[in-house]
Short mmCIF file of C-alpha atoms in Angstrom, two decimals:
data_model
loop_
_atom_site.label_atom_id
_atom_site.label_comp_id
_atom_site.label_asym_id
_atom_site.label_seq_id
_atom_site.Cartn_x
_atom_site.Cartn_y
_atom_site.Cartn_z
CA UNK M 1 -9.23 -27.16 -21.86
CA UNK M 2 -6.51 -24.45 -22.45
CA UNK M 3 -4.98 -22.42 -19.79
CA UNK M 4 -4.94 -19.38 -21.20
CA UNK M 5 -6.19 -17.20 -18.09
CA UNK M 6 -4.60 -15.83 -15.34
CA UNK M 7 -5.61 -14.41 -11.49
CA UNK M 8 -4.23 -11.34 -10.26
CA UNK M 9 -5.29 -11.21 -6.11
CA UNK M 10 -5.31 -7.73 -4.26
CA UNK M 11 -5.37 -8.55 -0.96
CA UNK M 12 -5.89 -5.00 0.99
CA UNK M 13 -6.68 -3.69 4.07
CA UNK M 14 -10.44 -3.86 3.27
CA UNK M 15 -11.11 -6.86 0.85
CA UNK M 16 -9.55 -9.23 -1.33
CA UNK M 17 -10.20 -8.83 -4.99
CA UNK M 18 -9.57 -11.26 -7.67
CA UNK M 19 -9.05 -10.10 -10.91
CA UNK M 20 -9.06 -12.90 -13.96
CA UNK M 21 -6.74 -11.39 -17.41
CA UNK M 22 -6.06 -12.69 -20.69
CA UNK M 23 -2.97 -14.44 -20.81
CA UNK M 24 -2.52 -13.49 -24.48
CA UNK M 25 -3.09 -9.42 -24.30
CA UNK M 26 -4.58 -9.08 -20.80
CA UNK M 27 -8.19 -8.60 -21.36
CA UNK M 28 -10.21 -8.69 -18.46
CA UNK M 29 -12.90 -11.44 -18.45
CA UNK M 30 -13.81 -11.51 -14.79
CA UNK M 31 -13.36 -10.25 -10.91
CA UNK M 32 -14.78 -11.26 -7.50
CA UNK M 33 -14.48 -9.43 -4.37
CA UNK M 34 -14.83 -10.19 -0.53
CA UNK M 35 -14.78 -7.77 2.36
CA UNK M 36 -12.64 -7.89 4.96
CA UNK M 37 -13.34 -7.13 8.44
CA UNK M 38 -13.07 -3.92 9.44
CA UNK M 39 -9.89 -2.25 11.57
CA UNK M 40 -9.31 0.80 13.00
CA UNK M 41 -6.15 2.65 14.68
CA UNK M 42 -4.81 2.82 16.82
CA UNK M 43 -4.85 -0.93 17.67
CA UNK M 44 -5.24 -2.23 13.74
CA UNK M 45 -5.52 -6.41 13.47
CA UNK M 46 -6.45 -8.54 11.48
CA UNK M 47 -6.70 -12.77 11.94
CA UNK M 48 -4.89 -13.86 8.87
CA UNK M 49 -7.32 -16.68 8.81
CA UNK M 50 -10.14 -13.98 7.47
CA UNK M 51 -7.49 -13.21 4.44
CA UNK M 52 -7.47 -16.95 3.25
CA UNK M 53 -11.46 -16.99 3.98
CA UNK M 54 -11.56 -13.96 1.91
CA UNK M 55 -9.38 -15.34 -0.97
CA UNK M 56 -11.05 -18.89 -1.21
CA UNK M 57 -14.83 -17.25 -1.22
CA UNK M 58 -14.00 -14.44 -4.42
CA UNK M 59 -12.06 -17.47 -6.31
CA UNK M 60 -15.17 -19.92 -5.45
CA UNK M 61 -17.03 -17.11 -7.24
CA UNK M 62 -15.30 -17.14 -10.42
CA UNK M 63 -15.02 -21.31 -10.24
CA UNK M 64 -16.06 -21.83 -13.93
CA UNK M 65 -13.45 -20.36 -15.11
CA UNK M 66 -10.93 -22.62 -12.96
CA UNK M 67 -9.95 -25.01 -15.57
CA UNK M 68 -8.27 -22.08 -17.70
CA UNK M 69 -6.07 -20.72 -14.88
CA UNK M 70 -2.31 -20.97 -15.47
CA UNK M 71 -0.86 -19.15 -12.77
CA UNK M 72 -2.20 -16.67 -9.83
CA UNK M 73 -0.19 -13.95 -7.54
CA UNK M 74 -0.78 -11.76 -5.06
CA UNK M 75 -0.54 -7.65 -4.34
CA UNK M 76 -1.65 -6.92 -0.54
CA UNK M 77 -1.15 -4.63 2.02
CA UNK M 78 2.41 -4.18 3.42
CA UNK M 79 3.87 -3.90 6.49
CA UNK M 80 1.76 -6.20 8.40
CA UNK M 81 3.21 -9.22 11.28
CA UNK M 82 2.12 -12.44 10.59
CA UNK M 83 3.74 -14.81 12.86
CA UNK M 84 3.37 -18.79 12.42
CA UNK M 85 4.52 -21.66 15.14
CA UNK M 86 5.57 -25.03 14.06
CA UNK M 87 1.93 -26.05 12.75
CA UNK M 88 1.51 -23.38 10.69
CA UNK M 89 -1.00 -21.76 13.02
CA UNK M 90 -1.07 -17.74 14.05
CA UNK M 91 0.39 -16.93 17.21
CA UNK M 92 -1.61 -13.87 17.33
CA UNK M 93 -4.05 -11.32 14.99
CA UNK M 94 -1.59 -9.62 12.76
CA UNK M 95 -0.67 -6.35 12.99
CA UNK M 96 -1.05 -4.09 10.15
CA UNK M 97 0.51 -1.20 7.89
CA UNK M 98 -1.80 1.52 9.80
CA UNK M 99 -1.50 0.12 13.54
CA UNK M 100 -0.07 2.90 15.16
CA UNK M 101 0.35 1.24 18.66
CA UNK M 102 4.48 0.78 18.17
CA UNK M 103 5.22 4.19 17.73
CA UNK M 104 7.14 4.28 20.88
CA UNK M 105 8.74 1.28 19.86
CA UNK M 106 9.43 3.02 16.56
CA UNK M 107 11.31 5.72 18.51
CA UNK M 108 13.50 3.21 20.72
CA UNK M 109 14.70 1.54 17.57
CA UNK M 110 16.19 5.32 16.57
CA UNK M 111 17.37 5.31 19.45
CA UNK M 112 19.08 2.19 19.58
CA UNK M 113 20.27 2.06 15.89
CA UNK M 114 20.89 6.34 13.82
CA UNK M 115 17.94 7.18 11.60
CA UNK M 116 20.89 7.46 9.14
CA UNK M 117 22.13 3.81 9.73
CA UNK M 118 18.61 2.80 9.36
CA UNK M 119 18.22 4.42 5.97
CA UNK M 120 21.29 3.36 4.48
CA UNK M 121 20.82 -0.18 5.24
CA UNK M 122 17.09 -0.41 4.76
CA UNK M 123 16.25 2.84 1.98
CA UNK M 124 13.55 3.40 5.13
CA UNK M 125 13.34 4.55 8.74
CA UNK M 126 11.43 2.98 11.43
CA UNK M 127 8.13 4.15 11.87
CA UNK M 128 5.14 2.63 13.58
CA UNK M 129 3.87 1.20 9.60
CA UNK M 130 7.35 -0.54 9.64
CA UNK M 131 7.38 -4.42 10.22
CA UNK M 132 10.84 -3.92 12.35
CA UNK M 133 8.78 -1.49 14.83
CA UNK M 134 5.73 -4.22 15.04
CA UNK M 135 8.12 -7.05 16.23
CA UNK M 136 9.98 -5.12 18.58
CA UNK M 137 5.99 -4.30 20.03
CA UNK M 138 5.28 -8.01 20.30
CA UNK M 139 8.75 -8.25 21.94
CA UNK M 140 7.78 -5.53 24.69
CA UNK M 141 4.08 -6.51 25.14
CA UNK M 142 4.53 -10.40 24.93
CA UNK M 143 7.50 -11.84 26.00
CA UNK M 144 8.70 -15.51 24.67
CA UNK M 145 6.23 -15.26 21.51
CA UNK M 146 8.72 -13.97 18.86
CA UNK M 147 11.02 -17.13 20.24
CA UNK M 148 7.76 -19.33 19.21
CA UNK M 149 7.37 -17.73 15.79
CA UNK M 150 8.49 -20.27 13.66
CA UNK M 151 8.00 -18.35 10.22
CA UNK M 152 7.52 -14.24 10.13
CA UNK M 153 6.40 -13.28 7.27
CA UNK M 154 3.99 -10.25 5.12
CA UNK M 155 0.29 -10.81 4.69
CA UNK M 156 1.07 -11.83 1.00
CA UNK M 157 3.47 -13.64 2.16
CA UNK M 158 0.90 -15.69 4.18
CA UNK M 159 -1.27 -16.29 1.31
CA UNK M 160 1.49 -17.28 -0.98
CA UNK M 161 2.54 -19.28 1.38
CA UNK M 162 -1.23 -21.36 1.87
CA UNK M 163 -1.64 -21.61 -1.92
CA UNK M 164 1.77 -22.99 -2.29
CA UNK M 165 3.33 -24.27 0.63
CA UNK M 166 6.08 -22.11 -0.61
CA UNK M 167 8.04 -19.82 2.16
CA UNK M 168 9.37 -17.24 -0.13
CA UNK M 169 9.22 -13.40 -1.03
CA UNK M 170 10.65 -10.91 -3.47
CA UNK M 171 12.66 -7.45 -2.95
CA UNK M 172 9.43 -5.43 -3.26
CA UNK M 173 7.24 -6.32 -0.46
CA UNK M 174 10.56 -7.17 1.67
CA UNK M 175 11.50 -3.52 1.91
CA UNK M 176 8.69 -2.39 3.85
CA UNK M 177 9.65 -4.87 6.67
CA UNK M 178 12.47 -2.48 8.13
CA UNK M 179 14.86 -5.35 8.09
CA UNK M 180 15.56 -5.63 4.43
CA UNK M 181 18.44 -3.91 2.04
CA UNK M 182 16.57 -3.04 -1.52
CA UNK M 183 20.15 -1.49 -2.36
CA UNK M 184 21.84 -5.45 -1.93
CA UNK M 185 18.62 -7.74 -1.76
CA UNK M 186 19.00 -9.11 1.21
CA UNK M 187 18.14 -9.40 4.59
CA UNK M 188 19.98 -7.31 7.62
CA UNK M 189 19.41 -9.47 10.73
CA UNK M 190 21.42 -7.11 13.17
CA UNK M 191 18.83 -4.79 12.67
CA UNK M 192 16.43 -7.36 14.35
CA UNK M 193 18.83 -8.28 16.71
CA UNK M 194 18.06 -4.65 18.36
CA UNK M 195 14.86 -6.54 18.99
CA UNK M 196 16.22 -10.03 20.83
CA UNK M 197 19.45 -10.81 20.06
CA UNK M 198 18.94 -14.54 20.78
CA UNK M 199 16.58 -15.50 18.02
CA UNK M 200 18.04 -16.72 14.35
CA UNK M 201 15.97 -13.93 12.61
CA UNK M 202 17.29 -15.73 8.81
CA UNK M 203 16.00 -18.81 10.09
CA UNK M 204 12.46 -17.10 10.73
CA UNK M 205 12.43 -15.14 7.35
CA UNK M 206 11.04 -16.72 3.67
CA UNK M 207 13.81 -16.88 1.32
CA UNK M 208 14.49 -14.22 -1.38
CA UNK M 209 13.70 -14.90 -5.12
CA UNK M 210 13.38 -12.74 -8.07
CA UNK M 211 9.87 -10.78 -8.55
CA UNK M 212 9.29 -12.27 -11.62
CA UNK M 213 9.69 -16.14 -10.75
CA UNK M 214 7.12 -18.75 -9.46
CA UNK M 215 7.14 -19.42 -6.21
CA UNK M 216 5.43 -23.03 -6.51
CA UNK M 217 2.05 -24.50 -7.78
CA UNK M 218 -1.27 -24.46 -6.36
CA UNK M 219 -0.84 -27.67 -3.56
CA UNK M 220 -3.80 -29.95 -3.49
CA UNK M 221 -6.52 -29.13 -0.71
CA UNK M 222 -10.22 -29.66 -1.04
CA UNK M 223 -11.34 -26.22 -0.82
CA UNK M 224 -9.36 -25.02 -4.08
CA UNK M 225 -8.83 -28.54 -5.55
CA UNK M 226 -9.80 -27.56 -9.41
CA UNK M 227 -6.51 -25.31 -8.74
CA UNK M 228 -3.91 -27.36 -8.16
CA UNK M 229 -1.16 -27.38 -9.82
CA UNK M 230 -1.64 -23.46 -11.23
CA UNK M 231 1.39 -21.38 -10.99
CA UNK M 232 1.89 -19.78 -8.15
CA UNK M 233 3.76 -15.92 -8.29
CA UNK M 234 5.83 -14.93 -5.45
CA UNK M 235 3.33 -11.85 -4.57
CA UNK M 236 4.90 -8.47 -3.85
CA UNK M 237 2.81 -5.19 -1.60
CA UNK M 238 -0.03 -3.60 -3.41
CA UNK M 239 1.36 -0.35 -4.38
CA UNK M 240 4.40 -2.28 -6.21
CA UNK M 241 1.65 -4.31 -8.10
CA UNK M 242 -0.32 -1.12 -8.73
CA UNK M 243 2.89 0.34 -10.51
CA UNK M 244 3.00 -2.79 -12.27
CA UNK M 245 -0.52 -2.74 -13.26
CA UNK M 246 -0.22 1.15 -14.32
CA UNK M 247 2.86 0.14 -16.26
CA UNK M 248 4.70 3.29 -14.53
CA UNK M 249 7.42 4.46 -15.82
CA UNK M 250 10.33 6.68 -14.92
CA UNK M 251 9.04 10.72 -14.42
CA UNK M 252 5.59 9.43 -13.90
CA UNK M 253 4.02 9.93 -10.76
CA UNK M 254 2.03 7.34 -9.12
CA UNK M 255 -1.33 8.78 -6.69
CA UNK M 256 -2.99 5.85 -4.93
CA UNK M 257 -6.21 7.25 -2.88
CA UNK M 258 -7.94 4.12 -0.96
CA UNK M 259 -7.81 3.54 3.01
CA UNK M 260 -4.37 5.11 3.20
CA UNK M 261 -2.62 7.73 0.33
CA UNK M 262 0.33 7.09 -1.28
CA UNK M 263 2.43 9.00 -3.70
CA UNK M 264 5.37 7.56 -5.75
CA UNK M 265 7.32 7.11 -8.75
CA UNK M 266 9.92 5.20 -10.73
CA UNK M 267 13.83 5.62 -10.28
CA UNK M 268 16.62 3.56 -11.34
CA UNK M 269 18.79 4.46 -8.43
CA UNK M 270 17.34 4.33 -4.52
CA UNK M 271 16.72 7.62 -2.50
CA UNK M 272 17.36 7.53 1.26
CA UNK M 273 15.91 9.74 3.34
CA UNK M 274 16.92 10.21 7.35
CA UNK M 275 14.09 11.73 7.98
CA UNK M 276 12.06 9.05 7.36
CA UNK M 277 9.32 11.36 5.23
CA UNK M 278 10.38 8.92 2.82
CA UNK M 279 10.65 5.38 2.16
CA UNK M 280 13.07 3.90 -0.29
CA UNK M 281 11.15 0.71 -1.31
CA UNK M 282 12.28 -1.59 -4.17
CA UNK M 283 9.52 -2.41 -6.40
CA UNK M 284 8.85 -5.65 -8.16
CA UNK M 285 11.44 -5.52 -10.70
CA UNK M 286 15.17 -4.26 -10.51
CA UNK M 287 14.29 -0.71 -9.41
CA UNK M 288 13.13 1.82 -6.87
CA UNK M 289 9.56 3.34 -5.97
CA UNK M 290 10.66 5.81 -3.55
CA UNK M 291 7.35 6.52 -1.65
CA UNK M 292 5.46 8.94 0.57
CA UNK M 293 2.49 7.27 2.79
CA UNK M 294 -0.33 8.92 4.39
CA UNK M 295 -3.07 7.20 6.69
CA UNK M 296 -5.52 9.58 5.94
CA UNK M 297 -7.36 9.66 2.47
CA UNK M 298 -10.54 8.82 0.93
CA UNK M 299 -11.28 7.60 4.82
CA UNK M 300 -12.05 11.30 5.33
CA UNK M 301 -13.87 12.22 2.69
CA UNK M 302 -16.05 9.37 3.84
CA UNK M 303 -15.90 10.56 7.11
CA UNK M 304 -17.21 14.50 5.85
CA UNK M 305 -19.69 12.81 3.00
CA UNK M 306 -21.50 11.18 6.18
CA UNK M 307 -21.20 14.53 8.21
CA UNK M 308 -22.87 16.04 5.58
CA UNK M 309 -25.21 13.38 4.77
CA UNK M 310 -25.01 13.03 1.25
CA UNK M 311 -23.99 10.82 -1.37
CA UNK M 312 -20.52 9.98 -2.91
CA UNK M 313 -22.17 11.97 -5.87
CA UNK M 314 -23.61 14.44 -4.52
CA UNK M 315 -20.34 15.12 -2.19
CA UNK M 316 -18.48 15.57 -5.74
CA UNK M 317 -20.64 18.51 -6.78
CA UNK M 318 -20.18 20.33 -3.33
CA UNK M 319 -16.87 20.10 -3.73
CA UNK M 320 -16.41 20.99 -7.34
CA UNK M 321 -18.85 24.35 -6.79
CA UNK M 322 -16.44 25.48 -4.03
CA UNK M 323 -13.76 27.59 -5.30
CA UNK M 324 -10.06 26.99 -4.74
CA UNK M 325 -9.29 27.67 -1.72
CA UNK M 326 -12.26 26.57 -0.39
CA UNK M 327 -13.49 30.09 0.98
CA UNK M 328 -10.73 30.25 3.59
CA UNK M 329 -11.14 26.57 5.09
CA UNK M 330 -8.63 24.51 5.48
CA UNK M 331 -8.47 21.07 6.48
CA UNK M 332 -5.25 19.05 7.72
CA UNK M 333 -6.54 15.58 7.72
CA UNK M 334 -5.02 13.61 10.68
CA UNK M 335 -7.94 12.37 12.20
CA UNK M 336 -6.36 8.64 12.49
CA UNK M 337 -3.02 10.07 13.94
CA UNK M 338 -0.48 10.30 11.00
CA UNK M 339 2.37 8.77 9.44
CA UNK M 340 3.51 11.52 6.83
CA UNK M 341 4.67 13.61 9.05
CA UNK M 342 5.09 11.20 11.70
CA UNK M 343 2.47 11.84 14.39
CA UNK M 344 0.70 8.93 15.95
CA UNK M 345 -1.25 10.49 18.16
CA UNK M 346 -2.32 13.44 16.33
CA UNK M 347 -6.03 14.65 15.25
CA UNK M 348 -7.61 16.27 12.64
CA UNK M 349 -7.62 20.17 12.44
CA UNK M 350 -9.51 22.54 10.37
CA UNK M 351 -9.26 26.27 10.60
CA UNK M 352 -11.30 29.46 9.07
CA UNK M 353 -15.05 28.35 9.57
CA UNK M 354 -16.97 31.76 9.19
CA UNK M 355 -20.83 32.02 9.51
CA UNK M 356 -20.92 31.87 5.68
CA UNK M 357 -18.61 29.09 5.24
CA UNK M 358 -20.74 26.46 3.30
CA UNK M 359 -21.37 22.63 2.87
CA UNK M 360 -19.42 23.32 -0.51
CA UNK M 361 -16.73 24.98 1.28
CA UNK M 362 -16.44 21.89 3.86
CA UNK M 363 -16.36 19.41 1.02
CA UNK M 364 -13.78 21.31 -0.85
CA UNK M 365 -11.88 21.49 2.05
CA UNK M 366 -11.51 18.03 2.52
CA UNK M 367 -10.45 16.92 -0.58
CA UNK M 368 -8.27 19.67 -0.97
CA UNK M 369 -6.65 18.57 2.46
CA UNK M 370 -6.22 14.61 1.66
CA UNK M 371 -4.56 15.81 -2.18
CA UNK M 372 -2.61 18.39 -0.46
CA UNK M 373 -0.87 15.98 2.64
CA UNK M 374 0.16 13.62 -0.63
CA UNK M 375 0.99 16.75 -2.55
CA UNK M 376 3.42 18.12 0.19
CA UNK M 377 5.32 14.73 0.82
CA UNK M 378 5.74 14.89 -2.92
CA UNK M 379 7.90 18.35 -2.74
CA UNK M 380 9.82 16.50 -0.37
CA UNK M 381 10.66 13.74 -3.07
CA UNK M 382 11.66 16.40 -5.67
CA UNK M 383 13.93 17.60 -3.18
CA UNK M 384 15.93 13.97 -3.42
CA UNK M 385 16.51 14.28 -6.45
CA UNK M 386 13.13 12.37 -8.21
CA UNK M 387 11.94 13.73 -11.42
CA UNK M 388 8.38 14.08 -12.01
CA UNK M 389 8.35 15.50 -15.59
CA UNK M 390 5.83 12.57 -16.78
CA UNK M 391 2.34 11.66 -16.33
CA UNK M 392 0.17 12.10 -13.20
CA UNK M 393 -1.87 8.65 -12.49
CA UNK M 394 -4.24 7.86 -10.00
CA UNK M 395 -5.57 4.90 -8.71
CA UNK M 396 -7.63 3.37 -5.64
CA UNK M 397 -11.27 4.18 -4.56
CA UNK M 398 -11.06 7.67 -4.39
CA UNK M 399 -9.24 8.05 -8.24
CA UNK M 400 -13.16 7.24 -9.27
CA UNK M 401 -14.41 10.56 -7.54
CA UNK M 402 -14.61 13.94 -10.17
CA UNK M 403 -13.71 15.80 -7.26
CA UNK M 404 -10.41 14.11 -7.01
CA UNK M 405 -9.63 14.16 -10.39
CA UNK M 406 -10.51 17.27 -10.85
CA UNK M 407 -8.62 19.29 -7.87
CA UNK M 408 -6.05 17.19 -7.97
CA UNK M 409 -5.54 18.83 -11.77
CA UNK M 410 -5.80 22.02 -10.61
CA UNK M 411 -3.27 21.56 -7.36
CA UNK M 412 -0.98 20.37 -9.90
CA UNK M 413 -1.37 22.45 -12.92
CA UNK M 414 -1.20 18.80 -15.03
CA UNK M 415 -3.60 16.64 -16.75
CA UNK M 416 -4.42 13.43 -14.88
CA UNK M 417 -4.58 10.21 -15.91
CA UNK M 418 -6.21 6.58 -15.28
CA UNK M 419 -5.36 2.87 -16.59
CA UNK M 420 -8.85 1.86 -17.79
CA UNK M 421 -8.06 -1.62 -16.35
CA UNK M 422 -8.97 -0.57 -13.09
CA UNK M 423 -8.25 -2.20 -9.81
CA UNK M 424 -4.26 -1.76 -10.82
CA UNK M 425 -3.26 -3.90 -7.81
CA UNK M 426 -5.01 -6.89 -8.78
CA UNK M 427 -3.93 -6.00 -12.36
CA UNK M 428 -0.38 -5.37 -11.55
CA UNK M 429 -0.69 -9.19 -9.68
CA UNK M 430 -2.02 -10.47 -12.79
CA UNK M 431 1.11 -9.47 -14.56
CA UNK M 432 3.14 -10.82 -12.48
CA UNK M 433 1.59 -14.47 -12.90
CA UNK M 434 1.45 -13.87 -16.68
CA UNK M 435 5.56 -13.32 -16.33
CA UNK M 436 6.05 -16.40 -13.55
CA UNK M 437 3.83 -18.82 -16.00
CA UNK M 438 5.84 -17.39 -19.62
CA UNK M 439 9.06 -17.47 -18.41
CA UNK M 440 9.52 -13.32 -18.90
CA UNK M 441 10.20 -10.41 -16.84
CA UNK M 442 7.51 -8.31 -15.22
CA UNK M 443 8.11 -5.33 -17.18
CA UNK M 444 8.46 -7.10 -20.02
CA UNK M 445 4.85 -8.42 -19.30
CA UNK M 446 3.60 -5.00 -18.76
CA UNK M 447 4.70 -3.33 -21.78
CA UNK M 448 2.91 -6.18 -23.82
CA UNK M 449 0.04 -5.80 -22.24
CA UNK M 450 0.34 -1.90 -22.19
CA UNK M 451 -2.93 -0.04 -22.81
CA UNK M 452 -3.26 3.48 -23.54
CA UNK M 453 -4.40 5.54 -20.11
CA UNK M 454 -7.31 7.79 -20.34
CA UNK M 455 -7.23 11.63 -19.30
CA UNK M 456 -10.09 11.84 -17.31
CA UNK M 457 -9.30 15.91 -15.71
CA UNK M 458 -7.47 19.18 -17.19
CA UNK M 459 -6.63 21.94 -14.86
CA UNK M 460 -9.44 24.59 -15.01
CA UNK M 461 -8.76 26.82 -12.07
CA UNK M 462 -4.71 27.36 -10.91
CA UNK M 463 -5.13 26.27 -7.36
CA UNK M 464 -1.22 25.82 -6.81
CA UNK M 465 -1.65 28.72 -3.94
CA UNK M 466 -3.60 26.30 -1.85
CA UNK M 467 -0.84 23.42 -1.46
CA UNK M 468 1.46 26.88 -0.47
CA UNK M 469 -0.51 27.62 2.18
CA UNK M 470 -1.55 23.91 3.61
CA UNK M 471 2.33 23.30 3.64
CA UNK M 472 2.94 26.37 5.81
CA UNK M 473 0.05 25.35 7.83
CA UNK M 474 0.80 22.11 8.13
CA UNK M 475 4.19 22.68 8.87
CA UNK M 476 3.08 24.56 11.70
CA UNK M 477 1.03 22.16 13.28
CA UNK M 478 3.85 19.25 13.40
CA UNK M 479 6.10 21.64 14.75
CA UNK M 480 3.46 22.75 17.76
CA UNK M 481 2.77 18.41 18.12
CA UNK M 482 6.28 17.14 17.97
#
């Protein structure tokens, strides 16, 4: 039978989703997904185990389709510690992207080493997300175990690593670890020496290879046994693959509402940032994503939709028939602590509830809030320098909601846009098996399977006042909490 299929895997904080595309023009023919279990900050873990559990049960699923798989990869969540002794086995639940529990370990490492230093080595500065700030945690709270770890690696990583047998990664994932130069593609090992200076970090760390390549075959085990021998992509972190899957280009502005927000775009040169507001990631080709990174987003309109006990529908028409503005509410949406602006500890705060303030008004409010917290870390980026002259596209959970789409237009003043592919991570990962299993670049792969993006909201209201006056509120707030 030909092989003329391939599996693009978003593995995220939530569930792992398998996405099956036409090799020839990237149709999609199928897609299985399988929940996660469920984390929470402050202390956010995972057992890497329940990713491979995950992974094996959605590709089970789609098991008729086996014998026509060339080549697989993986997008998943950044960030996270997975730490391996000498038979492969865990030494401990992994920490992830939104565990906030190293955030004074986050501040001892700026201590130790400038914010500046940091972000010229790294395009990044340590925050509790950060890899870096996660092993100097397990350093603090359990000494010896780093000196056990026998491979440290990302949760994509991981997986990679259990279909392939395979201990490599690619410039795109590797600069969220805190410990990795996007600007020279390779690995900084002093800066982990600020953690233990006896361990041979290089030693510990997968070796580097080009987004694009394979990093082995599917090995032979019984569980995925019709697989072996498929390609196997290196893998890369989900919002890389998302920009993949989008086919972003340079001026276009990438909005990514799921468990966390992110905002970013395309450069050809990296942007540092001392503040650490922003991080200067590679992504999975021979550029920059420069990105802004919020822990709070469609999480809180979940959070209000069950306040108000309605559906995800009927939580879109409150919101929608609440004008700009919202009445006077406002809503600054920390309610897990924060990471853009950096405040771990911090809560969620709302201000100007009146006796007439409505369930309209508090819907409003909240999606105005989550849009405007992305929003403000993207004035930041146009303040380095990044252009954002092109398209507006959304993706994740909450880029299905009208009241996203819509406000989000009318914050902006712009048009927004979708890919109709959906699930762009798990696309995006499907591209970049397509590229490991022809022999061609990733954005090479994109462009030929480049579809046109729908416009799915036009501004109708100008609601550019409102971001004004969360910034200045905002603002405020991190200035009364730092």
């Amino acid at each position: 039978m030909k092989q003329d299929l391939v599996a693009g895997i978003d593995s995220s904080t939530q569930s792992c989703t398998v996405m099956l595309r036409s090799l020839e023009n990237g149709k999609v023919i199928a897609q299985a997904r399988k929940l996660h279990p469920p984390t929470t900050p402050p202390c956010s873990e995972q057992d890497p185990q329940a990713w491979w559990d995950a992974l094996v049960s959605a590709l089970t699923e789609l098991k008729q389709w086996w014998p026509r798989i060339a080549g697989l990869a993986v997008g998943g969540q950044g960030h996270g510690l997975v730490m391996l002794d000498n038979h492969d086995r865990p030494l401990r639940p992994a920490k992830l992207w939104n565990d906030t529990e190293s955030a004074p370990q986050a501040r001892e490492l700026c201590e130790k080493i400038a914010p500046e230093e940091w972000a010229r080595l790294t395009g990044s500065v340590p925050g509790p997300a950060m890899t870096i700030s996660k092993l100097a945690w397990t350093e603090q709270n359990y000494p010896g175990l780093l000196e056990k770890a026998h491979r440290i690696m990302l949760p994509f990583d991981y997986l990679v690593y259990r279909l392939s047998g395979s201990f490599v990664c690619e410039r795109g994932g590797a600069s969220g670890t805190g410990y990795f130069n996007p600007f020279t593609n390779s690995w900084e090992p002093q800066l982990a020496a600020v953690v233990n200076s006896q361990i041979d970090w290089i030693s510990r760390w997968p070796t580097i290879i080009p987004s694009h390549q394979p990093a082995g075959v599917v090995k032979l085990m019984p569980e995925l046994a019709g697989l072996a021998g498929a390609i196997v992509g290196v893998g890369t972190g989900d919002n890389m693959s998302a920009a993949l899957g989008m086919n972003l280009k340079t001026g276009d502005t990438g909005i990514s509402i799921g468990t966390s927000g992110t905002l970013y775009g395309i450069t050809n040169k990296g942007i540092t940032d001392s503040t650490g507001t922003i991080n200067g990631y590679a992504d999975a080709a021979d550029r920059f994503i420069p990105m802004i990174t919020t822990l709070n987003a469609a999480k809180v309109t979940d959070t209000f939709r069950k306040m108000l006990r309605v559906t995800p529908d009927e939580f879109d028409e409150l919101a929608l028939s609440s004008p700009p503005g919202a009445n006077g509410l406002q809503l600054v949406p920390w309610l897990d602590g924060e990471r853009t602006p950096n405040l771990p500890d911090a809560t969620g705060h709302m201000r100007g509830l009146r006796t007439t303030t409505t369930m309209q008004d508090m819907a409003r409010a909240t999606v105005e809030g989550v849009l405007c917290g992305l929003l403000a870390g993207g004035l930041v980026l146009k303040q380095h320098g990044f252009t954002d002259d092109g398209r507006i596209i959304v993706t994740g959970g909450g880029a299905k909601s009208r009241a996203y789409r819509q406000i989000l237009a009318d914050l902006t003043g712009k048009p927004v846009w979708i890919s109709p592919v959906g699930e762009t991570a798990a696309a995006g990962a499907a591209i970049q098996a397509a590229a490991a299993v022809l022999g061609c670049t990733n954005i090479e792969m994109a462009d030929r399977w480049s579809v046109p993006l729908e416009k799915v909201a036009g501004p109708q209201q100008d609601a550019r006042h409102v971001l004004d006056a969360y910034v200045t509120y905002a603002n405020a707030l991190s200035g009364e909490l730092q």
